[in-house]
């Protein structure tokens, strides 16, 4: 989507993380890039050839030496002339190299500005541009794989297929608008209804895959809760595979909520160990229990832990509507114990039942390990897909009033288009790209 708003100045930034490394990269993009090449390198390097060069500042002093890569348009990341200077990755060298590029006519890039230009130049659609940030931020292999699929356009292609179906249906409907209501025959009505049904089915599929994928992005908060001493901290340590939380036979050991990132089948989760729930007169413990309640309010999944073979103390005040897994711990101490239906029996000590618990957590979080590729959707995408779904549902109820039917289709189309950025407001772009880091 080339746009008139493409700003025509030239930007530069350090593209590698701050700190020290073998190589650091300064990236330059914009119309003045060839001129900056001549000033900093003394020449315009051949296109896309690694060229060994000295990098010089405005006074002609050498700042560093390394590899220069020049990408003429349109075959560059941004679609503009791009220069990459690969120098030695130290903060002082990188700053000096950046300063040399700024002195030669560039200005400092804003966060996400390279990717924003790539979007404005039509190199990436909006969903792909977001996938760049998601790939960089991916918290697990699975999330990275999904982000890469979005970046290569799989998500956009699925949306495109939906839109194509909608366009056909819209064309059909707009044609019928020209006829008086009573002249539209039953055959046409049935055709439109069948097509609408197909689009709705396809949309539901994309939505389901996107909901699954959004779990990979956000990291699911799983809160371990129960009476003191039931083994919450021991279970956290087991699931984390590390002795993270303090475990003692003293009831009321854990005070602060402890967060531990873990992965189950490539899905990133944050396990939260909490202070055991009971009425306590100890000030510190009471503050800890308050924190437990706050964590519970934010939980995506609650693991309610009880002791096998002991009388079950029902936990009061667990948040309603949050998926919950009931777990009986310490089965090694209760031979012959069988967990009530719908709950699990485990031992944090021996590890028994842990595999089933892992699966149950994923299930409660809404992850179904079908092995099918999912879309690493953002909240923004889910909301747009749900909006589109709502309009299609409304269209289905308007099969006798074509102008309303057509209007709902138009809105559904618009909602889908907002995901890839066909119809996207400037302020939304600012919000999306503003969250990137500088140099991306
Ligand atoms: N035999 C046996 N002992 C366990 C098991 N899980 C925990 N324990 C023991 O139970 C005691 C309490 O364990 P913790 O993990 O500290 O319990 P907690 O629920 O975190 O307790 P608080 O932090 O005080 O609320 C410790 O002595 C653990 O070694 C288990 O599966 N089997
Ligand atoms: Mg504990």
Short mmCIF file of C-alpha atoms and ligand atoms in Angstrom, two decimals:
data_model
loop_
_atom_site.label_atom_id
_atom_site.label_comp_id
_atom_site.label_asym_id
_atom_site.label_seq_id
_atom_site.Cartn_x
_atom_site.Cartn_y
_atom_site.Cartn_z
CA UNK A 1 0.00 0.00 0.00
CA UNK A 2 2.27 2.81 -1.15
CA UNK A 3 1.18 5.99 0.49
CA UNK A 4 1.58 9.69 -0.10
CA UNK A 5 2.54 10.09 3.51
CA UNK A 6 5.87 8.31 3.06
CA UNK A 7 8.28 10.77 4.52
CA UNK A 8 11.16 11.38 2.23
CA UNK A 9 13.93 11.94 4.69
CA UNK A 10 16.62 9.39 5.45
CA UNK A 11 16.77 7.53 8.74
CA UNK A 12 19.54 5.73 10.58
CA UNK A 13 19.77 3.61 13.72
CA UNK A 14 21.87 0.97 15.43
CA UNK A 15 20.06 -2.25 14.51
CA UNK A 16 21.82 -4.64 16.88
CA UNK A 17 21.18 -4.78 20.65
CA UNK A 18 23.11 -2.37 22.82
CA UNK A 19 26.13 -3.81 24.58
CA UNK A 20 29.21 -5.52 23.27
CA UNK A 21 29.28 -8.10 20.51
CA UNK A 22 31.47 -9.35 17.71
CA UNK A 23 29.46 -7.44 15.15
CA UNK A 24 27.23 -4.40 15.41
CA UNK A 25 25.09 -3.05 12.59
CA UNK A 26 24.03 0.47 11.71
CA UNK A 27 21.18 0.61 9.24
CA UNK A 28 20.33 3.55 6.99
CA UNK A 29 17.23 3.90 4.80
CA UNK A 30 15.96 6.69 2.57
CA UNK A 31 16.68 8.65 -0.60
CA UNK A 32 19.92 10.18 0.73
CA UNK A 33 21.44 6.73 1.32
CA UNK A 34 23.68 6.75 -1.82
CA UNK A 35 25.05 10.15 -0.83
CA UNK A 36 25.67 8.91 2.73
CA UNK A 37 27.53 5.92 1.24
CA UNK A 38 29.82 8.26 -0.65
CA UNK A 39 30.50 10.37 2.43
CA UNK A 40 31.03 7.52 4.91
CA UNK A 41 32.60 4.93 2.56
CA UNK A 42 34.06 7.15 -0.12
CA UNK A 43 32.06 5.31 -2.78
CA UNK A 44 28.73 3.69 -3.56
CA UNK A 45 29.33 -0.04 -3.04
CA UNK A 46 28.03 -2.46 -5.69
CA UNK A 47 24.45 -3.63 -5.05
CA UNK A 48 24.07 -6.46 -2.52
CA UNK A 49 27.77 -7.36 -2.44
CA UNK A 50 29.61 -7.59 0.86
CA UNK A 51 32.18 -4.85 0.47
CA UNK A 52 35.07 -4.41 2.85
CA UNK A 53 35.48 -0.73 3.68
CA UNK A 54 36.69 1.90 6.10
CA UNK A 55 33.92 3.89 7.73
CA UNK A 56 34.81 7.56 8.08
CA UNK A 57 33.27 10.47 9.96
CA UNK A 58 32.63 13.98 8.63
CA UNK A 59 36.27 14.99 9.18
CA UNK A 60 37.50 12.01 7.22
CA UNK A 61 38.81 10.17 10.28
CA UNK A 62 38.34 6.41 10.31
CA UNK A 63 35.70 5.34 12.85
CA UNK A 64 35.81 1.61 12.16
CA UNK A 65 36.28 -0.84 9.34
CA UNK A 66 34.01 -3.66 8.31
CA UNK A 67 31.47 -4.78 5.75
CA UNK A 68 29.17 -2.41 3.88
CA UNK A 69 26.05 -3.73 2.17
CA UNK A 70 24.07 -1.53 -0.17
CA UNK A 71 20.54 -2.49 -1.25
CA UNK A 72 19.12 -0.35 -4.06
CA UNK A 73 15.33 -0.03 -4.20
CA UNK A 74 12.99 -1.79 -4.41
CA UNK A 75 14.85 -4.90 -3.27
CA UNK A 76 15.51 -3.84 0.31
CA UNK A 77 13.78 -4.30 3.64
CA UNK A 78 12.05 -0.92 3.46
CA UNK A 79 11.74 -0.69 -0.32
CA UNK A 80 13.98 2.41 -0.18
CA UNK A 81 17.75 2.54 -0.74
CA UNK A 82 19.22 0.83 2.33
CA UNK A 83 22.77 0.69 3.66
CA UNK A 84 23.95 -1.70 6.33
CA UNK A 85 27.29 -1.07 7.98
CA UNK A 86 28.60 -4.07 9.87
CA UNK A 87 31.27 -2.88 12.25
CA UNK A 88 32.70 -3.98 15.56
CA UNK A 89 29.91 -4.33 18.09
CA UNK A 90 31.03 -2.05 20.89
CA UNK A 91 28.88 0.80 22.20
CA UNK A 92 31.48 3.50 21.51
CA UNK A 93 32.19 2.33 17.96
CA UNK A 94 28.50 1.95 17.18
CA UNK A 95 27.64 5.42 18.50
CA UNK A 96 30.49 6.95 16.46
CA UNK A 97 29.35 5.11 13.34
CA UNK A 98 25.77 6.23 13.87
CA UNK A 99 26.96 9.81 14.41
CA UNK A 100 28.91 9.62 11.14
CA UNK A 101 25.71 8.62 9.30
CA UNK A 102 23.72 11.39 11.00
CA UNK A 103 26.39 13.95 10.09
CA UNK A 104 26.26 12.69 6.53
CA UNK A 105 22.57 13.59 6.28
CA UNK A 106 20.41 11.02 8.07
CA UNK A 107 18.24 11.59 11.10
CA UNK A 108 17.76 9.17 13.99
CA UNK A 109 15.00 6.65 13.28
CA UNK A 110 11.99 6.38 15.55
CA UNK A 111 11.00 3.03 17.07
CA UNK A 112 9.70 0.69 14.37
CA UNK A 113 10.28 3.23 11.62
CA UNK A 114 12.13 0.87 9.25
CA UNK A 115 9.28 -1.64 9.42
CA UNK A 116 6.73 1.16 9.15
CA UNK A 117 8.37 2.26 5.90
CA UNK A 118 8.37 -1.33 4.69
CA UNK A 119 4.61 -1.31 5.30
CA UNK A 120 4.04 2.05 3.63
CA UNK A 121 6.13 0.96 0.63
CA UNK A 122 4.00 -2.17 0.30
CA UNK A 123 6.81 -4.61 1.19
CA UNK A 124 4.80 -6.03 4.10
CA UNK A 125 1.16 -5.81 5.08
CA UNK A 126 0.27 -4.81 8.62
CA UNK A 127 -0.14 -8.36 9.93
CA UNK A 128 3.30 -9.23 8.54
CA UNK A 129 4.85 -6.09 10.04
CA UNK A 130 3.44 -7.08 13.43
CA UNK A 131 4.86 -10.56 12.93
CA UNK A 132 8.35 -8.99 12.72
CA UNK A 133 7.98 -7.75 16.29
CA UNK A 134 6.35 -11.01 17.40
CA UNK A 135 9.17 -13.07 15.94
CA UNK A 136 11.73 -10.94 17.77
CA UNK A 137 9.76 -11.18 21.03
CA UNK A 138 8.77 -14.84 20.70
CA UNK A 139 8.93 -16.58 24.08
CA UNK A 140 9.13 -20.13 22.72
CA UNK A 141 10.08 -22.08 19.61
CA UNK A 142 6.42 -22.71 18.87
CA UNK A 143 5.65 -18.97 19.06
CA UNK A 144 8.63 -18.18 16.82
CA UNK A 145 7.48 -20.73 14.25
CA UNK A 146 3.99 -19.22 14.17
CA UNK A 147 5.38 -15.69 13.91
CA UNK A 148 7.54 -16.73 11.00
CA UNK A 149 4.51 -18.22 9.27
CA UNK A 150 2.66 -14.90 9.70
CA UNK A 151 5.70 -13.01 8.45
CA UNK A 152 5.84 -15.13 5.32
CA UNK A 153 2.21 -14.28 4.76
CA UNK A 154 0.24 -17.39 5.76
CA UNK A 155 -2.09 -15.48 8.06
CA UNK A 156 -2.55 -12.75 5.47
CA UNK A 157 -3.28 -15.39 2.82
CA UNK A 158 -5.98 -16.96 5.00
CA UNK A 159 -7.51 -13.52 5.50
CA UNK A 160 -7.20 -12.86 1.77
CA UNK A 161 -9.10 -16.05 0.97
CA UNK A 162 -11.88 -14.99 3.32
CA UNK A 163 -12.00 -11.57 1.72
CA UNK A 164 -12.16 -13.06 -1.77
CA UNK A 165 -15.18 -15.11 -0.76
CA UNK A 166 -16.77 -12.01 0.73
CA UNK A 167 -16.09 -9.94 -2.39
CA UNK A 168 -17.85 -12.51 -4.57
CA UNK A 169 -20.81 -12.57 -2.27
CA UNK A 170 -20.89 -8.79 -2.15
CA UNK A 171 -20.84 -8.54 -5.92
CA UNK A 172 -23.72 -10.97 -6.13
CA UNK A 173 -25.67 -9.04 -3.52
CA UNK A 174 -25.03 -5.62 -5.01
CA UNK A 175 -26.40 -6.92 -8.28
CA UNK A 176 -29.58 -8.03 -6.58
CA UNK A 177 -29.97 -4.60 -5.01
CA UNK A 178 -30.89 -3.29 -8.45
CA UNK A 179 -33.98 -5.47 -8.61
CA UNK A 180 -37.20 -4.93 -6.70
CA UNK A 181 -37.40 -7.21 -3.68
CA UNK A 182 -40.08 -9.51 -5.11
CA UNK A 183 -38.11 -10.16 -8.30
CA UNK A 184 -35.21 -11.77 -6.49
CA UNK A 185 -35.96 -15.42 -6.92
CA UNK A 186 -35.57 -18.19 -4.41
CA UNK A 187 -32.57 -19.59 -6.27
CA UNK A 188 -30.57 -16.42 -5.75
CA UNK A 189 -31.56 -16.25 -2.12
CA UNK A 190 -30.45 -19.81 -1.54
CA UNK A 191 -27.19 -19.19 -3.35
CA UNK A 192 -26.45 -16.13 -1.21
CA UNK A 193 -27.35 -17.99 1.98
CA UNK A 194 -25.12 -20.93 1.06
CA UNK A 195 -22.19 -18.65 0.24
CA UNK A 196 -22.66 -16.75 3.47
CA UNK A 197 -22.66 -20.05 5.35
CA UNK A 198 -19.37 -21.00 3.70
CA UNK A 199 -17.72 -17.69 4.59
CA UNK A 200 -18.89 -17.99 8.18
CA UNK A 201 -17.45 -21.50 8.42
CA UNK A 202 -14.13 -20.37 7.01
CA UNK A 203 -14.02 -17.37 9.32
CA UNK A 204 -14.70 -19.57 12.35
CA UNK A 205 -11.75 -21.72 11.37
CA UNK A 206 -9.40 -18.73 11.12
CA UNK A 207 -10.73 -17.42 14.42
CA UNK A 208 -10.16 -20.75 16.18
CA UNK A 209 -6.57 -20.95 14.91
CA UNK A 210 -6.01 -17.33 15.90
CA UNK A 211 -7.35 -17.88 19.42
CA UNK A 212 -5.02 -20.83 19.77
CA UNK A 213 -2.11 -18.83 18.46
CA UNK A 214 -2.81 -15.88 20.73
CA UNK A 215 -2.03 -18.19 23.66
CA UNK A 216 1.49 -18.56 22.27
CA UNK A 217 1.91 -14.82 22.27
CA UNK A 218 0.55 -13.76 25.58
CA UNK A 219 1.92 -16.37 27.99
CA UNK A 220 -0.78 -17.94 30.13
CA UNK A 221 -0.87 -17.09 33.85
CA UNK A 222 -1.31 -20.24 35.86
CA UNK A 223 -1.79 -19.65 39.59
CA UNK A 224 -1.11 -22.42 42.12
CA UNK A 225 -3.42 -22.01 45.11
CA UNK A 226 -4.34 -24.04 48.19
CA UNK A 227 -4.06 -24.32 51.95
CA UNK A 228 -0.61 -23.95 53.50
CA UNK A 229 1.68 -26.96 53.23
CA UNK A 230 -0.25 -28.84 50.51
CA UNK A 231 2.83 -28.67 48.29
CA UNK A 232 2.27 -25.66 46.00
CA UNK A 233 5.92 -24.62 46.02
CA UNK A 234 7.04 -28.23 45.57
CA UNK A 235 4.80 -28.54 42.50
CA UNK A 236 6.09 -25.29 41.05
CA UNK A 237 9.66 -26.54 41.44
CA UNK A 238 8.74 -29.84 39.79
CA UNK A 239 7.01 -28.15 36.84
CA UNK A 240 9.87 -25.67 36.47
CA UNK A 241 12.46 -28.44 36.74
CA UNK A 242 14.41 -26.27 39.19
CA UNK A 243 14.44 -25.51 42.91
CA UNK A 244 12.99 -22.04 42.57
CA UNK A 245 10.63 -21.72 45.54
CA UNK A 246 11.53 -22.38 49.17
CA UNK A 247 9.97 -25.61 50.45
CA UNK A 248 9.76 -26.41 54.18
CA UNK A 249 7.48 -28.48 56.40
CA UNK A 250 6.43 -25.22 58.07
CA UNK A 251 2.91 -24.16 57.07
CA UNK A 252 3.00 -20.61 55.76
CA UNK A 253 6.44 -20.72 54.12
CA UNK A 254 5.63 -18.84 50.92
CA UNK A 255 4.79 -15.16 51.34
CA UNK A 256 5.55 -13.31 48.12
CA UNK A 257 4.00 -14.54 44.91
CA UNK A 258 6.75 -16.13 42.84
CA UNK A 259 6.56 -16.14 39.05
CA UNK A 260 8.32 -18.73 36.99
CA UNK A 261 8.21 -18.86 33.19
CA UNK A 262 7.93 -22.42 31.87
CA UNK A 263 7.04 -24.04 28.57
CA UNK A 264 4.74 -26.99 28.08
CA UNK A 265 4.80 -28.41 24.55
CA UNK A 266 6.25 -25.13 23.35
CA UNK A 267 3.48 -23.05 24.90
CA UNK A 268 4.85 -20.32 27.16
CA UNK A 269 3.26 -20.19 30.60
CA UNK A 270 3.96 -18.23 33.74
CA UNK A 271 3.49 -20.32 36.87
CA UNK A 272 2.68 -18.32 39.97
CA UNK A 273 3.35 -19.83 43.41
CA UNK A 274 1.37 -18.16 46.18
CA UNK A 275 1.02 -17.98 49.94
CA UNK A 276 -1.25 -20.72 51.32
CA UNK A 277 -4.81 -19.63 52.00
CA UNK A 278 -5.87 -19.65 55.67
CA UNK A 279 -6.97 -17.26 58.38
CA UNK A 280 -3.73 -16.00 59.87
CA UNK A 281 -2.87 -13.57 62.62
CA UNK A 282 0.66 -13.11 61.33
CA UNK A 283 0.93 -9.72 59.63
CA UNK A 284 3.44 -10.81 56.96
CA UNK A 285 1.48 -13.93 56.13
CA UNK A 286 -1.74 -11.91 55.90
CA UNK A 287 -0.11 -9.56 53.38
CA UNK A 288 1.06 -12.63 51.45
CA UNK A 289 -2.48 -14.02 51.37
CA UNK A 290 -3.78 -10.68 50.08
CA UNK A 291 -1.32 -11.05 47.23
CA UNK A 292 -2.61 -14.55 46.55
CA UNK A 293 -6.08 -13.11 46.07
CA UNK A 294 -4.77 -10.45 43.71
CA UNK A 295 -2.95 -13.10 41.67
CA UNK A 296 -6.09 -15.22 41.56
CA UNK A 297 -8.04 -12.33 40.09
CA UNK A 298 -5.59 -12.12 37.21
CA UNK A 299 -5.25 -15.86 36.61
CA UNK A 300 -5.98 -17.47 33.25
CA UNK A 301 -5.97 -20.89 34.92
CA UNK A 302 -6.11 -21.79 38.61
CA UNK A 303 -4.60 -25.00 39.94
CA UNK A 304 -6.41 -25.73 43.20
CA UNK A 305 -4.22 -28.05 45.24
CA UNK A 306 -5.38 -30.39 48.01
CA UNK A 307 -3.70 -33.09 50.03
CA UNK A 308 -4.48 -36.66 49.08
CA UNK A 309 -6.03 -38.70 51.87
CA UNK A 310 -6.90 -35.62 53.93
CA UNK A 311 -10.31 -34.12 54.20
CA UNK A 312 -10.86 -31.65 51.37
CA UNK A 313 -10.95 -28.10 52.62
CA UNK A 314 -12.95 -26.30 49.93
CA UNK A 315 -11.19 -23.10 48.89
CA UNK A 316 -13.37 -20.05 49.24
CA UNK A 317 -13.18 -17.00 47.00
CA UNK A 318 -11.67 -18.63 43.95
CA UNK A 319 -12.55 -16.43 40.96
CA UNK A 320 -15.66 -17.60 39.14
CA UNK A 321 -15.42 -18.37 35.45
CA UNK A 322 -11.67 -19.00 35.44
CA UNK A 323 -10.75 -22.52 34.28
CA UNK A 324 -9.66 -24.58 37.24
CA UNK A 325 -7.75 -27.82 37.64
CA UNK A 326 -8.22 -29.68 40.95
CA UNK A 327 -5.12 -31.54 42.02
CA UNK A 328 -4.53 -33.93 44.92
CA UNK A 329 -0.87 -33.88 45.89
CA UNK A 330 1.24 -36.21 48.06
CA UNK A 331 -0.29 -39.44 46.75
CA UNK A 332 2.95 -41.16 47.76
CA UNK A 333 1.75 -40.73 51.36
CA UNK A 334 -1.75 -42.06 50.65
CA UNK A 335 -1.50 -45.52 49.09
CA UNK A 336 -4.70 -46.62 47.40
CA UNK A 337 -5.97 -43.05 47.07
CA UNK A 338 -8.12 -42.35 44.05
CA UNK A 339 -8.84 -38.78 43.04
CA UNK A 340 -12.50 -37.78 42.65
CA UNK A 341 -13.77 -37.64 39.07
CA UNK A 342 -12.52 -34.61 37.16
CA UNK A 343 -9.47 -34.08 39.35
CA UNK A 344 -5.90 -35.33 39.23
CA UNK A 345 -3.69 -37.24 41.64
CA UNK A 346 0.00 -36.30 41.72
CA UNK A 347 3.09 -36.43 43.84
CA UNK A 348 5.49 -33.51 43.74
CA UNK A 349 7.93 -35.77 45.52
CA UNK A 350 8.00 -38.71 43.09
CA UNK A 351 6.79 -36.88 40.00
CA UNK A 352 3.86 -39.22 39.54
CA UNK A 353 0.95 -37.72 37.61
CA UNK A 354 2.96 -34.68 36.50
CA UNK A 355 2.61 -35.45 32.79
CA UNK A 356 -1.16 -35.60 33.10
CA UNK A 357 -1.10 -32.35 35.06
CA UNK A 358 0.88 -30.62 32.30
CA UNK A 359 -1.67 -31.73 29.72
CA UNK A 360 -4.56 -30.66 31.95
CA UNK A 361 -3.06 -27.17 32.35
CA UNK A 362 -2.78 -26.73 28.59
CA UNK A 363 -6.29 -28.00 28.08
CA UNK A 364 -7.72 -25.68 30.74
CA UNK A 365 -5.91 -22.79 29.05
CA UNK A 366 -7.70 -23.61 25.80
CA UNK A 367 -4.75 -25.14 23.94
CA UNK A 368 -5.55 -28.15 21.84
CA UNK A 369 -2.43 -29.86 20.63
CA UNK A 370 -3.81 -30.88 17.28
CA UNK A 371 -0.41 -30.25 15.75
CA UNK A 372 -2.10 -28.04 13.16
CA UNK A 373 -0.36 -24.74 12.46
CA UNK A 374 -1.95 -21.83 14.29
CA UNK A 375 -1.84 -18.07 13.73
CA UNK A 376 0.11 -16.01 16.24
CA UNK A 377 -2.72 -13.52 16.50
CA UNK A 378 -2.70 -10.35 18.51
CA UNK A 379 -5.59 -9.06 20.58
CA UNK A 380 -6.21 -6.53 17.78
CA UNK A 381 -6.60 -9.36 15.26
CA UNK A 382 -8.95 -11.33 17.48
CA UNK A 383 -11.16 -8.30 18.01
CA UNK A 384 -11.31 -7.61 14.27
CA UNK A 385 -12.12 -11.24 13.47
CA UNK A 386 -14.85 -11.23 16.11
CA UNK A 387 -16.24 -8.00 14.67
CA UNK A 388 -16.32 -9.57 11.22
CA UNK A 389 -18.02 -12.63 12.67
CA UNK A 390 -20.68 -10.44 14.31
CA UNK A 391 -21.44 -8.70 11.02
CA UNK A 392 -21.76 -11.99 9.16
CA UNK A 393 -24.11 -13.22 11.84
CA UNK A 394 -26.16 -10.05 11.47
CA UNK A 395 -26.14 -10.54 7.68
CA UNK A 396 -27.56 -14.03 8.11
CA UNK A 397 -30.53 -12.51 9.92
CA UNK A 398 -31.14 -10.04 7.07
CA UNK A 399 -31.79 -12.43 4.22
CA UNK A 400 -34.96 -10.54 3.24
CA UNK A 401 -33.59 -7.02 3.27
CA UNK A 402 -30.78 -6.91 0.75
CA UNK A 403 -29.54 -3.45 1.50
CA UNK A 404 -28.97 -4.41 5.15
CA UNK A 405 -27.48 -7.72 4.11
CA UNK A 406 -25.08 -5.88 1.79
CA UNK A 407 -24.19 -3.36 4.47
CA UNK A 408 -23.28 -6.06 7.00
CA UNK A 409 -21.08 -7.74 4.40
CA UNK A 410 -19.37 -4.45 3.70
CA UNK A 411 -18.64 -4.01 7.41
CA UNK A 412 -17.34 -7.56 7.78
CA UNK A 413 -15.06 -6.91 4.83
CA UNK A 414 -13.82 -3.70 6.46
CA UNK A 415 -13.08 -5.50 9.74
CA UNK A 416 -10.97 -8.11 7.94
CA UNK A 417 -9.18 -5.42 5.95
CA UNK A 418 -8.16 -3.64 9.14
CA UNK A 419 -5.99 -6.63 10.09
CA UNK A 420 -3.73 -6.42 7.06
CA UNK A 421 -3.89 -2.63 7.06
CA UNK A 422 -5.98 -2.00 3.95
CA UNK A 423 -8.12 0.40 5.91
CA UNK A 424 -6.15 1.52 8.90
CA UNK A 425 -6.10 4.84 10.68
CA UNK A 426 -2.85 6.72 11.11
CA UNK A 427 -3.06 6.72 14.93
CA UNK A 428 -3.33 2.93 14.96
CA UNK A 429 -0.14 2.71 12.90
CA UNK A 430 1.56 4.98 15.42
CA UNK A 431 0.47 2.71 18.23
CA UNK A 432 1.60 -0.48 16.49
CA UNK A 433 5.01 0.71 15.30
CA UNK A 434 5.68 2.78 18.41
CA UNK A 435 6.05 -0.46 20.38
CA UNK A 436 8.91 -1.70 18.21
CA UNK A 437 12.44 -1.00 19.28
CA UNK A 438 14.59 1.51 17.46
CA UNK A 439 16.41 0.00 14.51
CA UNK A 440 13.58 -2.40 13.59
N1 LIG B 1 5.69 -36.95 50.76
C1 LIG B 1 5.47 -35.82 50.08
N2 LIG B 1 5.76 -34.64 50.60
C2 LIG B 1 5.51 -33.52 49.93
C3 LIG B 1 4.96 -33.56 48.61
N3 LIG B 1 4.84 -32.29 48.17
C4 LIG B 1 5.29 -31.51 49.16
N4 LIG B 1 5.68 -32.24 50.22
C5 LIG B 1 6.21 -31.70 51.48
O1 LIG B 1 5.22 -30.91 52.09
C6 LIG B 1 5.82 -29.83 52.79
C7 LIG B 1 5.24 -28.51 52.30
O2 LIG B 1 5.60 -28.33 50.94
P1 LIG B 1 5.58 -26.93 50.25
O3 LIG B 1 5.83 -27.14 48.82
O4 LIG B 1 6.43 -25.96 50.98
O5 LIG B 1 4.05 -26.54 50.47
P2 LIG B 1 3.33 -25.17 50.16
O6 LIG B 1 1.95 -25.49 49.75
O7 LIG B 1 4.11 -24.35 49.24
O8 LIG B 1 3.29 -24.50 51.59
P3 LIG B 1 3.17 -22.95 51.98
O9 LIG B 1 4.14 -22.18 51.17
O10 LIG B 1 3.52 -22.95 53.41
O11 LIG B 1 1.76 -22.54 51.75
C8 LIG B 1 7.31 -29.94 52.54
O12 LIG B 1 7.89 -30.57 53.65
C9 LIG B 1 7.39 -30.81 51.30
O13 LIG B 1 8.60 -31.55 51.27
C10 LIG B 1 4.67 -34.85 48.06
O14 LIG B 1 4.18 -35.00 46.93
N5 LIG B 1 4.94 -35.94 48.84
MG1 LIG B 2 5.00 -22.54 49.42
#
